[in-house]
Amino acid sequence: MERRKFLGLGLGAAAISLAPVSALAKNYRKELPKVWSIKNKDKADDLSGVNEAIKAVFGSDKTEDGKIKLKAPDIAENGAVVPVSFSLEKATKVALFQSADPEALVAIWDIPEVGIPNYSVRIKLKKTGTVVVVAEVDGKLYRAQKDVKVTAGGCGG
Amino acid sequence: MRIKAKAKDGVVTVKAMMKHPMLSYDIAKKKGKEANFIVHISGKVDGKDVYDASTSQFLSKNPYIKFQFKGEAGKELELSWVDLKGNTKSKKAKIK
């Protein structure tokens, strides 16, 4: 009886642990809890924090130029609301980083089968820095980046 | 949450604005509050994923998003978010 109970429990646990893998949608706050706390360096032109975060999210920081169209303002008068858009023909995963806030990672998108990666968001930038988008396309990583000058910081509230 | 979803030539364009203070650790500290922000946004049509974003404290207050997917008018888009404290909100909108 004891043994049967034990086996039953084992099967139940296996079914539960398989469930999140089959679902495409991923909450990266749970999947990769540590990547969100990777710090930027004090100098916003030092992208080593961003590169470290890219490696943590994609498993590599070897990227190529091209494929991504990135749109962000040259000068943001209000760092609390900075519009950022990117578009590509296709991608499986896209992530957005910046070098101006305390931590480097802003967001990660898993692109569903029917998804068209032509996305926009509005982000906060504490000071002048660089916005970086990395996309995974057919197993290769592509990168685009743009410097944004911030005249009023966005994290002061 | 405000959602506009429009279909044209098999492509649905969605513009949505969520109501959330998106208190980053920095701002929360200054205001003497606890940090809280949306960490995951998902969009579904007929139970299938059409949008999936894991987000951070660095989205602006009352986050605005725009996205596209292959789809048609007449169906219903369900957009939901969850924040750091586990609050969730969900809203449906018809694709026009």
mmCIF file of C-alpha atoms in Angstrom:
data_model
loop_
_atom_site.group_PDB
_atom_site.id
_atom_site.type_symbol
_atom_site.label_atom_id
_atom_site.label_comp_id
_atom_site.label_asym_id
_atom_site.label_seq_id
_atom_site.Cartn_x
_atom_site.Cartn_y
_atom_site.Cartn_z
ATOM 1 C CA MET A 1 0.000 0.000 0.000
ATOM 2 C CA GLU A 2 2.736 2.389 0.969
ATOM 3 C CA ARG A 3 4.611 1.607 -2.188
ATOM 4 C CA ARG A 4 1.568 2.166 -4.367
ATOM 5 C CA LYS A 5 0.948 5.526 -2.750
ATOM 6 C CA PHE A 6 4.552 6.518 -3.362
ATOM 7 C CA LEU A 7 4.392 5.608 -7.045
ATOM 8 C CA GLY A 8 1.167 7.526 -7.475
ATOM 9 C CA LEU A 9 2.745 10.631 -5.994
ATOM 10 C CA GLY A 10 5.745 10.271 -8.283
ATOM 11 C CA LEU A 11 3.560 10.193 -11.379
ATOM 12 C CA GLY A 12 1.628 13.243 -10.232
ATOM 13 C CA ALA A 13 4.804 15.223 -9.658
ATOM 14 C CA ALA A 14 6.156 14.258 -13.082
ATOM 15 C CA ALA A 15 2.982 15.480 -14.767
ATOM 16 C CA ILE A 16 3.187 18.825 -12.975
ATOM 17 C CA SER A 17 6.849 19.376 -13.791
ATOM 18 C CA LEU A 18 6.196 18.671 -17.485
ATOM 19 C CA ALA A 19 3.346 21.133 -17.764
ATOM 20 C CA PRO A 20 5.299 24.444 -17.925
ATOM 21 C CA VAL A 21 7.597 23.066 -20.660
ATOM 22 C CA SER A 22 4.751 22.324 -23.042
ATOM 23 C CA ALA A 23 3.261 25.797 -22.646
ATOM 24 C CA LEU A 24 4.931 28.366 -24.866
ATOM 25 C CA ALA A 25 4.271 31.435 -22.735
ATOM 26 C CA LYS A 26 7.083 31.946 -20.267
ATOM 27 C CA ASN A 27 7.193 34.220 -17.304
ATOM 28 C CA TYR A 28 10.911 35.027 -17.246
ATOM 29 C CA ARG A 29 10.573 36.525 -13.778
ATOM 30 C CA LYS A 30 10.144 32.897 -12.679
ATOM 31 C CA GLU A 31 12.241 31.167 -15.360
ATOM 32 C CA LEU A 32 15.332 33.358 -15.023
ATOM 33 C CA PRO A 33 14.903 35.193 -11.697
ATOM 34 C CA LYS A 34 18.545 36.301 -11.520
ATOM 35 C CA VAL A 35 18.832 38.113 -14.855
ATOM 36 C CA TRP A 36 16.630 40.981 -13.654
ATOM 37 C CA SER A 37 19.137 42.025 -10.993
ATOM 38 C CA ILE A 38 22.232 42.281 -13.213
ATOM 39 C CA LYS A 39 23.564 45.765 -12.514
ATOM 40 C CA ASN A 40 24.663 48.440 -14.919
ATOM 41 C CA LYS A 41 27.987 50.141 -14.338
ATOM 42 C CA ASP A 42 28.035 53.690 -12.972
ATOM 43 C CA LYS A 43 29.056 55.121 -16.320
ATOM 44 C CA ALA A 44 26.235 54.856 -18.846
ATOM 45 C CA ASP A 45 28.682 54.493 -21.756
ATOM 46 C CA ASP A 46 30.031 51.309 -20.148
ATOM 47 C CA LEU A 47 27.902 48.537 -21.669
ATOM 48 C CA SER A 48 29.463 45.648 -19.732
ATOM 49 C CA GLY A 49 26.352 45.299 -17.533
ATOM 50 C CA VAL A 50 24.179 45.096 -20.651
ATOM 51 C CA ASN A 51 26.501 42.515 -22.236
ATOM 52 C CA GLU A 52 26.426 40.431 -19.081
ATOM 53 C CA ALA A 53 22.614 40.505 -19.104
ATOM 54 C CA ILE A 54 22.497 39.530 -22.803
ATOM 55 C CA LYS A 55 24.668 36.521 -22.034
ATOM 56 C CA ALA A 56 22.421 35.562 -19.111
ATOM 57 C CA VAL A 57 19.221 35.785 -21.181
ATOM 58 C CA PHE A 58 20.406 34.233 -24.471
ATOM 59 C CA GLY A 59 23.307 32.054 -23.298
ATOM 60 C CA SER A 60 25.743 33.987 -25.488
ATOM 61 C CA ASP A 61 26.651 37.593 -26.237
ATOM 62 C CA LYS A 62 28.004 36.904 -29.716
ATOM 63 C CA THR A 63 25.745 39.020 -31.894
ATOM 64 C CA GLU A 64 25.597 40.245 -35.483
ATOM 65 C CA ASP A 65 24.333 43.550 -36.813
ATOM 66 C CA GLY A 66 21.274 43.795 -39.017
ATOM 67 C CA LYS A 67 17.693 42.487 -39.265
ATOM 68 C CA ILE A 68 16.403 44.692 -36.420
ATOM 69 C CA LYS A 69 14.889 48.110 -37.033
ATOM 70 C CA LEU A 70 15.124 50.015 -33.750
ATOM 71 C CA LYS A 71 13.398 53.313 -33.115
ATOM 72 C CA ALA A 72 14.096 55.499 -30.090
ATOM 73 C CA PRO A 73 14.366 59.291 -29.752
ATOM 74 C CA ASP A 74 17.759 61.041 -30.071
ATOM 75 C CA ILE A 75 16.791 63.278 -27.198
ATOM 76 C CA ALA A 76 14.187 62.424 -24.562
ATOM 77 C CA GLU A 77 12.899 65.456 -22.720
ATOM 78 C CA ASN A 78 11.159 63.254 -20.192
ATOM 79 C CA GLY A 79 13.128 60.193 -19.099
ATOM 80 C CA ALA A 80 10.015 58.784 -17.394
ATOM 81 C CA VAL A 81 8.367 58.095 -20.754
ATOM 82 C CA VAL A 82 10.732 57.124 -23.558
ATOM 83 C CA PRO A 83 9.072 55.438 -26.550
ATOM 84 C CA VAL A 84 11.031 52.500 -27.974
ATOM 85 C CA SER A 85 9.945 50.454 -31.017
ATOM 86 C CA PHE A 86 11.566 47.616 -32.852
ATOM 87 C CA SER A 87 10.589 45.483 -35.806
ATOM 88 C CA LEU A 88 11.935 42.440 -37.593
ATOM 89 C CA GLU A 89 10.540 40.022 -40.137
ATOM 90 C CA LYS A 90 10.582 37.188 -37.636
ATOM 91 C CA ALA A 91 12.171 36.142 -34.350
ATOM 92 C CA THR A 92 11.646 33.606 -31.594
ATOM 93 C CA LYS A 93 12.797 35.770 -28.708
ATOM 94 C CA VAL A 94 13.574 39.462 -28.300
ATOM 95 C CA ALA A 95 14.950 41.304 -25.268
ATOM 96 C CA LEU A 96 15.385 44.995 -24.483
ATOM 97 C CA PHE A 97 18.237 46.405 -22.388
ATOM 98 C CA GLN A 98 19.604 49.845 -21.462
ATOM 99 C CA SER A 99 22.668 51.200 -19.705
ATOM 100 C CA ALA A 100 21.080 54.129 -17.826
ATOM 101 C CA ASP A 101 19.026 52.488 -15.060
ATOM 102 C CA PRO A 102 20.370 50.609 -12.023
ATOM 103 C CA GLU A 103 19.700 47.224 -13.689
ATOM 104 C CA ALA A 104 20.243 46.431 -17.375
ATOM 105 C CA LEU A 105 17.259 44.303 -18.434
ATOM 106 C CA VAL A 106 13.927 45.942 -19.357
ATOM 107 C CA ALA A 107 11.850 43.189 -20.959
ATOM 108 C CA ILE A 108 11.917 39.800 -22.690
ATOM 109 C CA TRP A 109 9.408 38.781 -25.340
ATOM 110 C CA ASP A 110 8.758 35.238 -26.512
ATOM 111 C CA ILE A 111 7.323 35.605 -29.988
ATOM 112 C CA PRO A 112 4.411 33.172 -30.449
ATOM 113 C CA GLU A 113 3.938 31.338 -33.735
ATOM 114 C CA VAL A 114 1.383 33.886 -34.966
ATOM 115 C CA GLY A 115 3.293 36.830 -33.490
ATOM 116 C CA ILE A 116 4.783 39.535 -35.694
ATOM 117 C CA PRO A 117 7.684 41.176 -33.846
ATOM 118 C CA ASN A 118 6.723 44.749 -34.573
ATOM 119 C CA TYR A 119 6.453 45.968 -30.998
ATOM 120 C CA SER A 120 6.468 49.248 -29.072
ATOM 121 C CA VAL A 121 6.845 50.041 -25.383
ATOM 122 C CA ARG A 122 7.484 53.090 -23.263
ATOM 123 C CA ILE A 123 10.353 52.842 -20.812
ATOM 124 C CA LYS A 124 12.073 54.836 -18.072
ATOM 125 C CA LEU A 125 15.627 56.076 -18.462
ATOM 126 C CA LYS A 126 17.252 57.586 -15.407
ATOM 127 C CA LYS A 127 19.894 59.394 -17.427
ATOM 128 C CA THR A 128 21.515 59.501 -20.860
ATOM 129 C CA GLY A 129 22.420 55.998 -22.000
ATOM 130 C CA THR A 130 22.202 53.343 -24.683
ATOM 131 C CA VAL A 131 19.128 51.287 -25.569
ATOM 132 C CA VAL A 132 19.961 47.794 -26.871
ATOM 133 C CA VAL A 133 17.665 45.260 -28.563
ATOM 134 C CA VAL A 134 18.800 41.666 -29.118
ATOM 135 C CA ALA A 135 16.769 39.162 -31.138
ATOM 136 C CA GLU A 136 17.113 35.461 -31.728
ATOM 137 C CA VAL A 137 16.405 34.584 -35.367
ATOM 138 C CA ASP A 138 16.956 31.022 -36.670
ATOM 139 C CA GLY A 139 19.331 30.285 -33.801
ATOM 140 C CA LYS A 140 21.460 33.389 -34.439
ATOM 141 C CA LEU A 141 21.597 36.538 -32.312
ATOM 142 C CA TYR A 142 21.213 39.996 -33.808
ATOM 143 C CA ARG A 143 21.730 43.303 -32.069
ATOM 144 C CA ALA A 144 20.743 46.925 -32.613
ATOM 145 C CA GLN A 145 21.448 49.844 -30.329
ATOM 146 C CA LYS A 146 20.900 53.570 -30.057
ATOM 147 C CA ASP A 147 22.116 56.304 -27.750
ATOM 148 C CA VAL A 148 19.353 58.348 -26.127
ATOM 149 C CA LYS A 149 20.119 61.684 -24.507
ATOM 150 C CA VAL A 150 17.919 62.291 -21.489
ATOM 151 C CA THR A 151 17.438 65.865 -20.361
ATOM 152 C CA ALA A 152 15.235 65.050 -17.323
ATOM 153 C CA GLY A 153 15.701 61.756 -15.449
ATOM 154 C CA GLY A 154 12.940 59.174 -15.292
ATOM 155 C CA CYS A 155 13.509 57.397 -12.012
ATOM 156 C CA GLY A 156 13.216 60.432 -9.736
ATOM 157 C CA GLY A 157 9.450 60.021 -9.623
ATOM 158 C CA MET B 1 -6.894 48.699 -19.078
ATOM 159 C CA ARG B 2 -7.711 50.171 -22.493
ATOM 160 C CA ILE B 3 -7.369 47.958 -25.563
ATOM 161 C CA LYS B 4 -7.745 48.718 -29.253
ATOM 162 C CA ALA B 5 -7.372 45.799 -31.644
ATOM 163 C CA LYS B 6 -7.753 46.280 -35.386
ATOM 164 C CA ALA B 7 -7.339 43.763 -38.180
ATOM 165 C CA LYS B 8 -6.147 44.596 -41.680
ATOM 166 C CA ASP B 9 -5.050 42.132 -44.368
ATOM 167 C CA GLY B 10 -4.673 39.296 -41.866
ATOM 168 C CA VAL B 11 -2.569 41.337 -39.438
ATOM 169 C CA VAL B 12 -3.979 42.465 -36.103
ATOM 170 C CA THR B 13 -2.464 45.582 -34.549
ATOM 171 C CA VAL B 14 -3.085 46.038 -30.845
ATOM 172 C CA LYS B 15 -2.556 49.167 -28.805
ATOM 173 C CA ALA B 16 -3.103 48.819 -25.077
ATOM 174 C CA MET B 17 -2.588 50.882 -21.977
ATOM 175 C CA MET B 18 -2.545 49.318 -18.526
ATOM 176 C CA LYS B 19 -3.203 51.216 -15.349
ATOM 177 C CA HIS B 20 -0.335 50.575 -12.950
ATOM 178 C CA PRO B 21 2.010 52.878 -10.985
ATOM 179 C CA MET B 22 5.061 50.719 -11.927
ATOM 180 C CA LEU B 23 6.919 51.691 -8.762
ATOM 181 C CA SER B 24 10.600 50.918 -9.306
ATOM 182 C CA TYR B 25 12.805 50.173 -6.291
ATOM 183 C CA ASP B 26 14.273 53.697 -6.560
ATOM 184 C CA ILE B 27 10.950 55.533 -6.722
ATOM 185 C CA ALA B 28 9.352 53.314 -4.058
ATOM 186 C CA LYS B 29 12.208 54.074 -1.673
ATOM 187 C CA LYS B 30 11.789 57.806 -2.168
ATOM 188 C CA LYS B 31 8.031 57.603 -1.634
ATOM 189 C CA GLY B 32 8.325 55.263 1.352
ATOM 190 C CA LYS B 33 6.346 52.566 -0.440
ATOM 191 C CA GLU B 34 7.071 49.039 -1.548
ATOM 192 C CA ALA B 35 8.229 48.442 -5.096
ATOM 193 C CA ASN B 36 5.621 46.889 -7.343
ATOM 194 C CA PHE B 37 5.387 46.626 -11.108
ATOM 195 C CA ILE B 38 3.911 44.439 -13.840
ATOM 196 C CA VAL B 39 6.165 41.420 -14.464
ATOM 197 C CA HIS B 40 4.277 39.521 -17.155
ATOM 198 C CA ILE B 41 1.804 40.491 -19.879
ATOM 199 C CA SER B 42 0.116 37.909 -22.062
ATOM 200 C CA GLY B 43 -2.303 38.125 -24.945
ATOM 201 C CA LYS B 44 -4.464 35.236 -26.127
ATOM 202 C CA VAL B 45 -6.989 34.578 -28.891
ATOM 203 C CA ASP B 46 -9.033 31.354 -28.630
ATOM 204 C CA GLY B 47 -6.703 30.262 -25.815
ATOM 205 C CA LYS B 48 -3.628 30.530 -28.067
ATOM 206 C CA ASP B 49 -0.712 32.852 -27.302
ATOM 207 C CA VAL B 50 -0.451 35.915 -29.487
ATOM 208 C CA TYR B 51 1.745 38.072 -27.213
ATOM 209 C CA ASP B 52 4.041 37.251 -24.325
ATOM 210 C CA ALA B 53 6.166 39.802 -22.474
ATOM 211 C CA SER B 54 8.137 39.486 -19.254
ATOM 212 C CA THR B 55 8.638 43.010 -17.975
ATOM 213 C CA SER B 56 10.547 44.983 -15.366
ATOM 214 C CA GLN B 57 10.358 48.083 -13.184
ATOM 215 C CA PHE B 58 11.688 50.125 -16.118
ATOM 216 C CA LEU B 59 8.455 50.237 -18.093
ATOM 217 C CA SER B 60 6.833 53.655 -17.744
ATOM 218 C CA LYS B 61 3.970 54.324 -15.360
ATOM 219 C CA ASN B 62 0.659 53.129 -16.877
ATOM 220 C CA PRO B 63 2.512 51.034 -19.460
ATOM 221 C CA TYR B 64 1.599 51.420 -23.112
ATOM 222 C CA ILE B 65 2.301 48.566 -25.504
ATOM 223 C CA LYS B 66 1.803 48.022 -29.194
ATOM 224 C CA PHE B 67 2.099 44.652 -30.895
ATOM 225 C CA GLN B 68 1.055 42.712 -34.000
ATOM 226 C CA PHE B 69 0.064 39.162 -34.806
ATOM 227 C CA LYS B 70 -1.539 37.179 -37.613
ATOM 228 C CA GLY B 71 -5.274 37.096 -37.053
ATOM 229 C CA GLU B 72 -8.679 38.226 -38.158
ATOM 230 C CA ALA B 73 -11.468 40.547 -37.137
ATOM 231 C CA GLY B 74 -14.416 39.259 -35.140
ATOM 232 C CA LYS B 75 -12.415 37.212 -32.664
ATOM 233 C CA GLU B 76 -11.804 38.178 -29.083
ATOM 234 C CA LEU B 77 -8.414 39.154 -27.684
ATOM 235 C CA GLU B 78 -7.798 38.591 -23.989
ATOM 236 C CA LEU B 79 -4.994 40.593 -22.441
ATOM 237 C CA SER B 80 -3.812 39.897 -18.880
ATOM 238 C CA TRP B 81 -1.052 41.064 -16.603
ATOM 239 C CA VAL B 82 0.402 40.004 -13.273
ATOM 240 C CA ASP B 83 2.501 42.208 -10.994
ATOM 241 C CA LEU B 84 5.274 41.505 -8.503
ATOM 242 C CA LYS B 85 2.796 41.169 -5.628
ATOM 243 C CA GLY B 86 0.674 38.689 -7.573
ATOM 244 C CA ASN B 87 -2.216 41.017 -8.450
ATOM 245 C CA THR B 88 -3.686 40.215 -11.825
ATOM 246 C CA LYS B 89 -5.995 41.904 -14.270
ATOM 247 C CA SER B 90 -7.571 40.614 -17.434
ATOM 248 C CA LYS B 91 -9.630 42.258 -20.127
ATOM 249 C CA LYS B 92 -11.242 41.115 -23.340
ATOM 250 C CA ALA B 93 -11.631 43.168 -26.479
ATOM 251 C CA LYS B 94 -13.160 42.338 -29.819
ATOM 252 C CA ILE B 95 -10.832 42.567 -32.809
ATOM 253 C CA LYS B 96 -12.367 45.081 -35.216
#
